[in-house]
XYZ file of C-alpha atoms in Angstrom:
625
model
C 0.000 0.000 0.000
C 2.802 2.677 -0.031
C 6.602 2.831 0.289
C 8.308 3.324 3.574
C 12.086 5.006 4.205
C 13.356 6.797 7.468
C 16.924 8.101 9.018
C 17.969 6.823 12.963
C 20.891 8.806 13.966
C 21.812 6.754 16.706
C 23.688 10.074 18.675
C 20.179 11.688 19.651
C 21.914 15.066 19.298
C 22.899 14.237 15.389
C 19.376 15.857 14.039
C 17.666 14.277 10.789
C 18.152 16.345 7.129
C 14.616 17.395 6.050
C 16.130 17.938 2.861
C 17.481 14.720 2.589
C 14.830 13.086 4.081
C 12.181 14.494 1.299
C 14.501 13.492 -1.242
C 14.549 9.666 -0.085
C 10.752 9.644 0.221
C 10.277 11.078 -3.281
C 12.163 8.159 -4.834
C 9.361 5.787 -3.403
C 6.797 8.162 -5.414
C 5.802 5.242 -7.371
C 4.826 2.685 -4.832
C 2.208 5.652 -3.480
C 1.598 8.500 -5.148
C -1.744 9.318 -3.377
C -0.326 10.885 -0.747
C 3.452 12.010 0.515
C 3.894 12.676 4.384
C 7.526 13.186 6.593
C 7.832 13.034 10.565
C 11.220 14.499 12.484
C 12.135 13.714 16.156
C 15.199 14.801 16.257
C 17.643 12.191 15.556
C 14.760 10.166 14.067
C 12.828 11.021 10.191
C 9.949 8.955 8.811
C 9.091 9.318 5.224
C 5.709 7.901 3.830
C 4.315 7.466 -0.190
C 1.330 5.741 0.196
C -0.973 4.246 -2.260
C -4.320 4.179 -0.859
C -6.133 1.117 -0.680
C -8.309 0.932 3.001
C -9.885 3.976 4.284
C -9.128 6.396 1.731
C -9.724 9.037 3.745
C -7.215 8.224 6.612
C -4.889 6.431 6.920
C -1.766 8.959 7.088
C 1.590 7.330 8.250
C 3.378 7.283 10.724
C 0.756 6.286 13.201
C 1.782 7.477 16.781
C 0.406 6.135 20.589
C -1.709 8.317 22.506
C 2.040 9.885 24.408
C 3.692 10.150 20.984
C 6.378 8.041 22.643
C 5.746 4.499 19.730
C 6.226 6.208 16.193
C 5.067 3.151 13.528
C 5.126 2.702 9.154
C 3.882 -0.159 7.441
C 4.077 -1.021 4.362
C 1.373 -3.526 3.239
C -1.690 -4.845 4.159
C -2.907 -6.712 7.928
C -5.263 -9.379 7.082
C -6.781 -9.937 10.280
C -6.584 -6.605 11.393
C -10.516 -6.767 12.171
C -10.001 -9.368 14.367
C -7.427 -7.702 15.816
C -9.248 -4.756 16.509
C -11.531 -6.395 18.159
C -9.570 -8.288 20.646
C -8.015 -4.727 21.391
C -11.066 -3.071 21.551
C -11.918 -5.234 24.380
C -8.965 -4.172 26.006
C -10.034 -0.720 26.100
C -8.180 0.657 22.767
C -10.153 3.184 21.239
C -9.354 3.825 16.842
C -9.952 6.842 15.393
C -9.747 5.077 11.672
C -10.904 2.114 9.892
C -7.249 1.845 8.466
C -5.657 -1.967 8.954
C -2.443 -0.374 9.592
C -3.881 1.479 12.929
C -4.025 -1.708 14.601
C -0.574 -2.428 14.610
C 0.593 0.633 17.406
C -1.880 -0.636 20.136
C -0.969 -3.734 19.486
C 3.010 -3.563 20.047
C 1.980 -1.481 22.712
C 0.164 -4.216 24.374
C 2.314 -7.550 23.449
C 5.906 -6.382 22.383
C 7.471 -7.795 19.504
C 6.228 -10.785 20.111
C 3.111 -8.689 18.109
C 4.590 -9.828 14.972
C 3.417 -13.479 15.904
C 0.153 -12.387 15.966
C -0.372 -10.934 12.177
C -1.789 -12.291 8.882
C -0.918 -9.749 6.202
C 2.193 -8.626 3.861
C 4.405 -6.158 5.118
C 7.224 -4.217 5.857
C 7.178 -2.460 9.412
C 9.442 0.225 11.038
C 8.925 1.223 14.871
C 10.688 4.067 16.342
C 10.296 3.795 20.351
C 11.282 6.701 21.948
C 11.305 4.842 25.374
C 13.671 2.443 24.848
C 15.799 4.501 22.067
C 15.002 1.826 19.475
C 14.572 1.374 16.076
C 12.633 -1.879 15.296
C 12.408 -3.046 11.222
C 10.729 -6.326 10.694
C 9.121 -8.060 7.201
C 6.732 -10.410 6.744
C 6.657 -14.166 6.848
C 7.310 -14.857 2.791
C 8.911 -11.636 2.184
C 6.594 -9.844 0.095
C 7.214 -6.559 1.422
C 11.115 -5.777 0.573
C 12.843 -3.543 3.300
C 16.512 -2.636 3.517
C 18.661 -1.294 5.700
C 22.347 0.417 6.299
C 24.404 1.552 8.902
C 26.929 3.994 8.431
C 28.827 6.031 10.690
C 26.131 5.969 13.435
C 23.509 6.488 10.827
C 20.453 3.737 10.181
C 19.066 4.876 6.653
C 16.064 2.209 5.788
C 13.820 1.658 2.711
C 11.285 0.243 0.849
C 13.447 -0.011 -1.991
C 17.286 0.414 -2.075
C 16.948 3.778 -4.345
C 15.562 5.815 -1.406
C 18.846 4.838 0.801
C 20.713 5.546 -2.423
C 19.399 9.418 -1.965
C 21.406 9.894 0.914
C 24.699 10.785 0.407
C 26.417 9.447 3.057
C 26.388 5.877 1.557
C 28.752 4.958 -1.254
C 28.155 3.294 -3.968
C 29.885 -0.159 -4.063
C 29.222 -3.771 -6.066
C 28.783 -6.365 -4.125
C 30.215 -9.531 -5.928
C 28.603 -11.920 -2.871
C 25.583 -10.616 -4.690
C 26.212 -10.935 -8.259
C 27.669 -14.769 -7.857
C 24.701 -15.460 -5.999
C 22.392 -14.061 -9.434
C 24.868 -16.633 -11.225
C 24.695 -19.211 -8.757
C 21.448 -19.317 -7.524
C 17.382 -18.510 -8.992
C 18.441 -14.758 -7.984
C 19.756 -12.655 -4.924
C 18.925 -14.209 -1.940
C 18.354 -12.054 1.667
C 20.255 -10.166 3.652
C 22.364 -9.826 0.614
C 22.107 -7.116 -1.999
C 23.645 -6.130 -4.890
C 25.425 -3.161 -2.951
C 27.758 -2.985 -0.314
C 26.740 -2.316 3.411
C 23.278 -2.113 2.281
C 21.648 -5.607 3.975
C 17.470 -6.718 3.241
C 16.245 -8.314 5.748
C 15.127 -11.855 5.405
C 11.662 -13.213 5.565
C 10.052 -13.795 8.842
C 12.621 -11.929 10.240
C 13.078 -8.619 12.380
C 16.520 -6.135 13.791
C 16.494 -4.098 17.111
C 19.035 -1.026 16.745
C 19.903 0.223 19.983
C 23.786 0.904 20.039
C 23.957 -2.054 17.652
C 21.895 -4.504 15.217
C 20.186 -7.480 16.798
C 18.895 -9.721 13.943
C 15.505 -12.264 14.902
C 13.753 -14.929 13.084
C 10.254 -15.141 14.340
C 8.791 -17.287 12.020
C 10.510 -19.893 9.584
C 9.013 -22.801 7.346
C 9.334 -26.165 9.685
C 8.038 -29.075 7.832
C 7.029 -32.128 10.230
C 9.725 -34.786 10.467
C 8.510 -38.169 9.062
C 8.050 -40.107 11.920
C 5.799 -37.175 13.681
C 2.897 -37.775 10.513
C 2.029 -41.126 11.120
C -1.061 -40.471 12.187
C -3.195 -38.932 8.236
C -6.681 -37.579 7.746
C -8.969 -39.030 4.992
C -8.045 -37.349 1.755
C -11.499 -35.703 1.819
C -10.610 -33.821 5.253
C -7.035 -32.308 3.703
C -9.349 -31.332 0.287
C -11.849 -29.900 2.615
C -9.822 -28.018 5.126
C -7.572 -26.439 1.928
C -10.293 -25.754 0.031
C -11.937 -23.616 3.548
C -8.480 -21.957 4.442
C -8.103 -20.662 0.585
C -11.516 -18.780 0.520
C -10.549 -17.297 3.662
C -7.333 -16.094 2.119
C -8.906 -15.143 -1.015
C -11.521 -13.253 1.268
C -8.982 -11.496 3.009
C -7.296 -9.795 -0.120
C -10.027 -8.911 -1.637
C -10.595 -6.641 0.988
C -10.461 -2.963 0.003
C -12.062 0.186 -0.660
C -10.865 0.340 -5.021
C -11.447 -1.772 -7.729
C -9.675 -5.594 -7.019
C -8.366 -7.484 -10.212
C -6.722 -10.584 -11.094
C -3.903 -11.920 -13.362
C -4.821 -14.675 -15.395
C -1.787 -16.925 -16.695
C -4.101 -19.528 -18.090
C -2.498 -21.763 -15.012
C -4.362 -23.734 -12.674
C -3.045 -21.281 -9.797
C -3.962 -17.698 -10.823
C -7.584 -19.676 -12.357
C -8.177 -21.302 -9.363
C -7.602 -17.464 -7.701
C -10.383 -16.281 -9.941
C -12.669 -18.669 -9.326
C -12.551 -18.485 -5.782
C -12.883 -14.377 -6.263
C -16.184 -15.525 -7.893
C -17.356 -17.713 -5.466
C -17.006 -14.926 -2.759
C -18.730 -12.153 -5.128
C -20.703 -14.049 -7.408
C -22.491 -10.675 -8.650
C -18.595 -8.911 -9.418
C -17.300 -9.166 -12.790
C -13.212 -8.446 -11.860
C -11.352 -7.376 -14.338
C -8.875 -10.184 -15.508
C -5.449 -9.687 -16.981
C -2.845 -11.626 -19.145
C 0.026 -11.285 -21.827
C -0.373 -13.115 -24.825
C 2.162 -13.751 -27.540
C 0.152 -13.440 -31.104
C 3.624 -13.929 -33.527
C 3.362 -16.941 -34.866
C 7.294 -17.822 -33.970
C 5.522 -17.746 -29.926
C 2.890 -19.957 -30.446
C 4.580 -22.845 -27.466
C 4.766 -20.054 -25.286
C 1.113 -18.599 -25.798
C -1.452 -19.694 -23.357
C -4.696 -17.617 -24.841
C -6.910 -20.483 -25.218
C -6.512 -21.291 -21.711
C -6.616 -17.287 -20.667
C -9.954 -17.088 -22.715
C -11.073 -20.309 -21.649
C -11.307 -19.375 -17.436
C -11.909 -15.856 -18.131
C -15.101 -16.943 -20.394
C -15.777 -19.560 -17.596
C -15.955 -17.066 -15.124
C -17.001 -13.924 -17.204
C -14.425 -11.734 -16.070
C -13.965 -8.439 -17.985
C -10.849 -9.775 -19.677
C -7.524 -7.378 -20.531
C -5.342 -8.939 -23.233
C -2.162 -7.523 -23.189
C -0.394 -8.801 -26.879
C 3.523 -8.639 -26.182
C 6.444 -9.178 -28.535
C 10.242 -10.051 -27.989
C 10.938 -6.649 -29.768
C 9.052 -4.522 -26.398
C 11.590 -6.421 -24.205
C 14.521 -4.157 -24.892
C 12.232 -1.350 -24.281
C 11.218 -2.207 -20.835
C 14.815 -3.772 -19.925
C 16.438 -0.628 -18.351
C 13.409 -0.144 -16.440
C 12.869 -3.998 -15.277
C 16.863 -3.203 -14.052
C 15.482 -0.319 -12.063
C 12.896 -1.716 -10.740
C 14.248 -4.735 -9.934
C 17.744 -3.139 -8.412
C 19.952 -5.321 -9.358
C 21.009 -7.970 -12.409
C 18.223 -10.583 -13.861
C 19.000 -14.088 -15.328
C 15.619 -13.441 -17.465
C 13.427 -10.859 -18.801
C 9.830 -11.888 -18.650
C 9.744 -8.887 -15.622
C 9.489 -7.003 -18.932
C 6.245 -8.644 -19.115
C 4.881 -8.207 -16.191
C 5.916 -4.362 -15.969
C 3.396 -4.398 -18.968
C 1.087 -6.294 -16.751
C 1.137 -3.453 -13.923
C 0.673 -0.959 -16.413
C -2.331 -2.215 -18.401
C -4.021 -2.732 -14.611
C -3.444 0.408 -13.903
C -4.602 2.297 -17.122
C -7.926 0.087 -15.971
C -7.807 1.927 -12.236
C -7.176 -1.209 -10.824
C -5.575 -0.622 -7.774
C -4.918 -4.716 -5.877
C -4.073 -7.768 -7.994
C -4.632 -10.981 -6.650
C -2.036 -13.405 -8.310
C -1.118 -17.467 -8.225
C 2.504 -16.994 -6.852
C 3.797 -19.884 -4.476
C 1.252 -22.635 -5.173
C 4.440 -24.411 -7.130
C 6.909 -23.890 -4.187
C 4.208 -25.377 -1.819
C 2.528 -27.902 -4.137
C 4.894 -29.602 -5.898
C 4.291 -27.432 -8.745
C 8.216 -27.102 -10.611
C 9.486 -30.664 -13.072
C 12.429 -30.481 -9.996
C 9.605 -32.056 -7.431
C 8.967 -35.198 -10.430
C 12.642 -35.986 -10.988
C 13.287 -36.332 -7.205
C 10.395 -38.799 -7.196
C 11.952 -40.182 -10.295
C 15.299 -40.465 -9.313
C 16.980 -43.672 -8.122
C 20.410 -43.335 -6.137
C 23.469 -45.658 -7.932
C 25.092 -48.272 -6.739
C 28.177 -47.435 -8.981
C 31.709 -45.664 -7.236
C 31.665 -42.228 -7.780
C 33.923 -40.150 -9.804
C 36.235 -37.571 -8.060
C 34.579 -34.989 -9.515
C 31.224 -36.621 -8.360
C 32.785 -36.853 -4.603
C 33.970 -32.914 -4.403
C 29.895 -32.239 -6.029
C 28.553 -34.752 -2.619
C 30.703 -33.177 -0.508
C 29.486 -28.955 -1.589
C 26.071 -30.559 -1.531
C 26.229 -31.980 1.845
C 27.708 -27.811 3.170
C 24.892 -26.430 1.322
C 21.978 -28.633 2.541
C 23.376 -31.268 4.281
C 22.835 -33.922 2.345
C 25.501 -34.894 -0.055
C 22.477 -36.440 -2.352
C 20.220 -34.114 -2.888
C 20.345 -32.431 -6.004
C 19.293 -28.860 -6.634
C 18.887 -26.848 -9.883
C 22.575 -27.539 -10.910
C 25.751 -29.300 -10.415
C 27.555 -26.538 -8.241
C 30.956 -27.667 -7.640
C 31.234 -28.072 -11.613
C 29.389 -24.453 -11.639
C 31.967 -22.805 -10.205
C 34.347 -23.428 -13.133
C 31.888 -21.267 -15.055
C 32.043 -18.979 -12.934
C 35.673 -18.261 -12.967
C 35.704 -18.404 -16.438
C 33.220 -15.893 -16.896
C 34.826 -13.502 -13.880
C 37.872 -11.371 -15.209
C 41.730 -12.000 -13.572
C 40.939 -9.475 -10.773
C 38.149 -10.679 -9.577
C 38.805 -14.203 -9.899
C 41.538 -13.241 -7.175
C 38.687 -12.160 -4.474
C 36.988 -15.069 -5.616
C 37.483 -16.990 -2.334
C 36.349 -13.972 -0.336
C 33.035 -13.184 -1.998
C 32.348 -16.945 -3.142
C 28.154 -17.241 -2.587
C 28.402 -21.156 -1.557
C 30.118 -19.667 1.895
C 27.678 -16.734 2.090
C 24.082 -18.697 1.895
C 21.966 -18.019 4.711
C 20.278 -21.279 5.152
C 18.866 -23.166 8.163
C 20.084 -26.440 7.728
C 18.285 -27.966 10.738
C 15.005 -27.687 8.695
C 16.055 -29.779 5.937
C 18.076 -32.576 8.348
C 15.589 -35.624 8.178
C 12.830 -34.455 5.782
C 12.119 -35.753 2.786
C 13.206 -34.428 -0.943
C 9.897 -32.567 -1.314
C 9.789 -30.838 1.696
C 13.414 -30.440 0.898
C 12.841 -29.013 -2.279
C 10.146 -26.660 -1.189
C 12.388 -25.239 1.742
C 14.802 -24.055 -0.571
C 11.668 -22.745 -3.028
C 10.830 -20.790 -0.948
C 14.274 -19.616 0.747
C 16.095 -18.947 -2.640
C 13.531 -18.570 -5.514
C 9.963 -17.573 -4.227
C 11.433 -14.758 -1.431
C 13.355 -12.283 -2.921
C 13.234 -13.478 -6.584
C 9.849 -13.890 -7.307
C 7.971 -12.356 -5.258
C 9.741 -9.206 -3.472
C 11.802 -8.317 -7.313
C 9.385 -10.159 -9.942
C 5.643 -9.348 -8.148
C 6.349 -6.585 -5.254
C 8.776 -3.968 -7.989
C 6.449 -4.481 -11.307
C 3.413 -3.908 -9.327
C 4.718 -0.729 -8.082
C 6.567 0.399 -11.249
C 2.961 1.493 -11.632
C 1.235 2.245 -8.155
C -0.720 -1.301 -8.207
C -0.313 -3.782 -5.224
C -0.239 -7.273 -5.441
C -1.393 -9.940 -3.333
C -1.062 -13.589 -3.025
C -3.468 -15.723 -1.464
C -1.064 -19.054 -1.420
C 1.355 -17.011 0.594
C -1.333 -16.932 3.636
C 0.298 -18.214 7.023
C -2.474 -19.893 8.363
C -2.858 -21.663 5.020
C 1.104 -22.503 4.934
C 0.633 -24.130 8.616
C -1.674 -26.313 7.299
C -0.418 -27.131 3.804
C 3.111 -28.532 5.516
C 0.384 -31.463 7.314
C -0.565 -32.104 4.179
C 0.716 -35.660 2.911
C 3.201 -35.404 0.597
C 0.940 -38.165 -1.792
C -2.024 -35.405 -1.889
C 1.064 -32.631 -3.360
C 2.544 -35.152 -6.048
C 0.572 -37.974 -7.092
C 2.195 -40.182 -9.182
C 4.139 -37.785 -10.827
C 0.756 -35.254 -11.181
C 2.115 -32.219 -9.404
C -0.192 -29.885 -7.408
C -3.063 -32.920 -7.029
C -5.117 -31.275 -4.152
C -5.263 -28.557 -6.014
C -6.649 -29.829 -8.901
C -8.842 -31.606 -6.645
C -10.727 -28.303 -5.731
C -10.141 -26.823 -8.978
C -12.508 -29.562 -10.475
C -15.024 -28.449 -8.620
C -14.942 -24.328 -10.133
C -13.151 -24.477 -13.492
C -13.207 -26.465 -16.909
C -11.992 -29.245 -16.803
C -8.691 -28.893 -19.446
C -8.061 -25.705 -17.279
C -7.549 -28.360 -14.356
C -5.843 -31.216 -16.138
C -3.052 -29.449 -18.231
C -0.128 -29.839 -17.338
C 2.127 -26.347 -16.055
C 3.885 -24.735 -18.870
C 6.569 -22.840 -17.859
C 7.027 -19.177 -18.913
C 10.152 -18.571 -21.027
C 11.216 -14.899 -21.973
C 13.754 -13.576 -25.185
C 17.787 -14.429 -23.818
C 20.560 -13.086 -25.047
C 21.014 -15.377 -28.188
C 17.440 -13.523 -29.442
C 19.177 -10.135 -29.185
C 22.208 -11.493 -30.359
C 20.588 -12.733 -33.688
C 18.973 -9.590 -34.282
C 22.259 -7.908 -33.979
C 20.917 -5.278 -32.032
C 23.403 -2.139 -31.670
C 22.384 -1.136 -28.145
C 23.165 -5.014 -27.206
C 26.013 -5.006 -28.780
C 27.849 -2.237 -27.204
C 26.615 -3.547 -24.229
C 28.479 -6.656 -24.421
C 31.533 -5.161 -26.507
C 34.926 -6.421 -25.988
C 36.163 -2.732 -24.856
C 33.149 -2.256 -22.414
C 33.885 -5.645 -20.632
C 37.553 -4.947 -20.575
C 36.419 -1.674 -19.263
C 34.466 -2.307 -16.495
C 36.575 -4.680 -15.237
C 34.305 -7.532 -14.344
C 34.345 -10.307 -16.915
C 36.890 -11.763 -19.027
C 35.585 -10.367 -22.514
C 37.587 -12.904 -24.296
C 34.884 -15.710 -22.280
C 32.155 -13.033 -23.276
C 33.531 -13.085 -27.221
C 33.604 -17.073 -27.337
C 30.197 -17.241 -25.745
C 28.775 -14.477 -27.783
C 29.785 -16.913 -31.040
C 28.293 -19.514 -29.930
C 25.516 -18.617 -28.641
C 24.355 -17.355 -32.744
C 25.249 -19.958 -34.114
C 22.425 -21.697 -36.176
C 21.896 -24.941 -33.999
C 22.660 -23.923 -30.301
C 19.637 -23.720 -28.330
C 19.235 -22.721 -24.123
C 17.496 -25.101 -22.866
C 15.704 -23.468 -20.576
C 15.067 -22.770 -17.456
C 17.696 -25.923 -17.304
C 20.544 -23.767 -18.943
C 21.919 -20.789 -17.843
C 21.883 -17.765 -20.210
C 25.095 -16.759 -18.980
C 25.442 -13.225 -21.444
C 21.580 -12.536 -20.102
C 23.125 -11.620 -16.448
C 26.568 -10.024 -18.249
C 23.968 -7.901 -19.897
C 21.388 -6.486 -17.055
C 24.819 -6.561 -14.388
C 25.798 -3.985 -16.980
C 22.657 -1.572 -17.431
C 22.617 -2.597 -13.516
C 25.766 -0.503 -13.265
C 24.625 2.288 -15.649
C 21.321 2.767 -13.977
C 22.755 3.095 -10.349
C 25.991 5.004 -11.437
C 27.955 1.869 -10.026
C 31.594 2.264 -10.186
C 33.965 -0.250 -12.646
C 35.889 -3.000 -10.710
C 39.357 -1.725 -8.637
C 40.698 -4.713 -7.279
């Protein structure tokens, strides 16, 4: 619902820069532009954009406590803040607004930061209390809401999005190459790290304290069952039943507002099953429904209109068809790098920019979207060939020994297999890195730098596995806090996800793992309900992944801007990749039978590329070893 940012000076008699202040706020223009509002104490600033979504009227951040001593911004949206409320009311709390976000002061007031285990919503808070000197900044349980933070020289400056801290000009600008190994290595960056030095995001389900220094807290974290505590299963009737209850509740929830709610409509069983459910709830509402299509013939595997028209016939929806071509990608790309803060390993945020956009031209203000039924479902082909695969009896080769052993420090197990082979992945790597940073490579390696709780994959099986590590390094900060959260706002709409619900995700990880993949058909209980609202090929097809224009497309084309982008002298320039790697993979990447295979392949000159505008668009300096 709005963008947050704020300055601590942690000497109380350092006052806060109005100036500077204003100028951070003003960057977050686009994630509210309904309203602009600052807040000095001092040594503290708040600065609020906010989009307005609940209470139109109110609704002005920060919120304060009646002795102006609890200062409070939230970015996002409180679920349950009715219920809330009302357990507060009871208490004696009296509201002057029907704003969700009111809810939250009282409510810290009365419980602490244990408050936090209390919510259902999306969000990104900051509380300043002036009793205790503290600064708190916490995030939500999936990390929808992105918020950053850095400390330098005594100085807190935090954000909705890095740009704001990038206003103040007491932080320099630096690449972090933890950050771009980890866009290499991994689905995309992965919390607290960032593509820029000293500047940390805080990690899902997690909150800091800044007194005279940081204290970091997890206070909730994905803990699937062990094996031997489910021995005791429902009927299959009680798990479809229970879902099916908890997802209309969810659904409920976000379509609470006081402007027009729509939905995205992949042609996927998720985002149809989303739609469906917004029917059930307001039978009488015909939402507006929006998709991307891909009319040139060359895009027919990709295009998924007869499934789009399909649902959106089925559950006459006022339909948006957004046509899109490979040529509008370029177009978009310096803005997807914007947005997104950092380098991409694909471009379909290009589409979903155009997504935001055609929404908004509509004045639809919340999207409800599909995101995270795969992570939690079984949805990705990864979930089939761990059911598929059988472990060998045959010696391993060296090389397969040194990939056990980088498995077993990554997840602890030295046989479970995930996205790639990484040990033989780092050879890339260094390829693709020039002499200098090679050197540092040791210091700045990802592998060493990947915040994972180990102790919640030790004794689980490879689906819960797998959807741990969904959800830690692809769903997070990948697709949901750079692909969802930053194209929504690129044009002042919110999204919100009714898989990512934390009452439903503390019942879905009960859930037999039979009733996720069946037989090799992923996201079964899903389809179980969706037979009862949608057509039945809507239910039954199988998920077609999305796959943007790579770099070999450009390539082909020989487009100019492209290829000064990835020019011999600009690599050698810049300092960060070999350009005789980029030349040879530039040539063979055109030629006439080479094909990425993706998502399976890496499109290597893809992240060469955006790390490049990346450094344009931010003003980032070359490498200096």
């Amino acid at each position: 619902m709005c963008g947050i940012t704020g300055i601590f000076n942690i000497d109380p008699r350092k006052l806060v820069d109005k100036e500077v202040l204003t100028a951070m706020t003003t960057s977050l223009k686009h994630r509210g532009p309904d309203e602009s509002s600052h807040f000095i104490d001092g040594n503290v600033g708040f600065g609020f954009q906010r989009l307005a979504i609940i209470d139109l009227d109110n609704g002005r951040q920060p919120f304060f406590d009646d002795t102006k001593s609890i200062m409070l911004m939230c970015n996002g949206e409180i679920y349950n803040y009715k219920e809330l409320k009302l357990k507060l009311q009871k208490k004696g709390y009296i509201f002057k607004t029907t704003c969700d976000i009111e809810v939250l002061v009282p409510l810290y007031v009365e419980y602490g930061i244990d408050f936090l285990k209390q919510i259902n919503g999306q969000f990104a808070i900051a509380i300043y209390d002036k009793r205790k000197s503290s600064l708190i900044l916490a995030r939500d349980h999936f990390g929808i809401c992105p918020l950053y933070y850095a400390l330098v020289d005594n100085v807190l400056l935090f954000g909705s999005e890095i740009k704001a801290l990038l206003k103040n000009p007491i932080l320099k600008r630096e690449v972090n190459l933890t950050g771009l190994d980890q866009v290499f290595s991994f689905p995309g960056l992965i919390s607290p790290t960032t593509m820029f030095k000293n500047i940390v995001s805080i990690k899902p389900g997690s909150y800091i304290i800044l007194k005279d220094e940081i204290e970091v807290e997890t206070y909730w974290d994905l803990d699937y069952p062990l094996p031997a505590s489910q021995s005791h299963m429902q009927s299959e009737s009680y798990y479809i039943e229970k879902l099916e209850d908890l997802l209309i509740q969810s659904v409920k929830y976000r379509m609470n507002a006081d402007v027009p709610v729509g939905f995205y409509l992949s042609g996927g069983l998720d985002s149809s099953l989303i739609g469906a459910l917004m029917k059930k709830i307001a039978p009488s509402t015909n939402f507006e429904s929006f998709s991307v299509s891909f009319p040139a013939a060359e895009d027919k595997n990709i295009d998924e209109s007869y499934y789009q028209n399909l649902v959106s016939g089925h559950l006459n929806s006022i339909h948006n068809k957004i046509p899109f071509e490979w040529t509008h990608v370029q177009e978009k790309m310096t803005e997807m790098i914007y947005c997104a803060e950092g380098p991409l390993k694909e471009t379909y945020n290009s589409c979903s920019i155009s997504l935001s956009g055609a929404a908004r031209k509509k004045g639809i203000k919340v999207i409800l979207s599909g995101e995270g039924a795969d992570e939690f479902f079984g949805g990705y082909v990864g979930y089939r060939f761990d059911a598929q695969r059988q472990p060998s009896n045959q010696p391993k080769t060296l090389e397969e020994l040194m990939e056990a052993q980088l498995n077993n420090d990554l997840w602890g197990d030295p046989d479970f297999f995930y996205e790639k082979n990484y040990f033989e992945f780092s050879e890339t790597k260094k390829a693709i890195y020039s002499e200098g940073v090679n050197e540092l490579y040791s210091k700045f390696n990802s592998y060493n730098y990947l915040e994972i709780d180990k102790s919640k994959l030790a004794g689980r099986g490879n689906l819960h596995k797998r959807s741990y590590l969904d959800l830690k390094l692809r769903l997070s900060d990948h697709l949901i806090s750079d692909h969802c959260d930053r194209t929504c706002y690129a044009n002042s709409v919110e999204g919100r996800y009714p898989f990512l619900d934390v009452n439903l995700i503390e019942f879905v990880k009960t859930i037999p793992d039979h009733l996720k993949l069946n037989n090799l058909i992923e996201k079964y209980i899903l389809r179980e309900i969706g037979k009862k609202y949608l057509p039945k090929s809507a239910v039954t097809r199988q998920k077609q992944g999305f796959v943007a224009a790579g770099s070999p497309y450009f390539l082909r084309k020989n487009n100019e801007w492209v290829n000064d982008m990835l020019s011999f002298d600009r690599i050698k320039r810049q300092g960060y990749f070999n350009p005789s790697t980029v030349e040879r993979i530039k040539k063979h990447y055109v030629k006439d039978d080479f094909v990425l295979n993706l998502p399976f392949d890496n499109d290597l000159l893809i992240i060469v590329l955006t790390f490049n505008i990346f450094l344009d668009v931010f003003n980032m300096p070359d490498f200096n070893c």
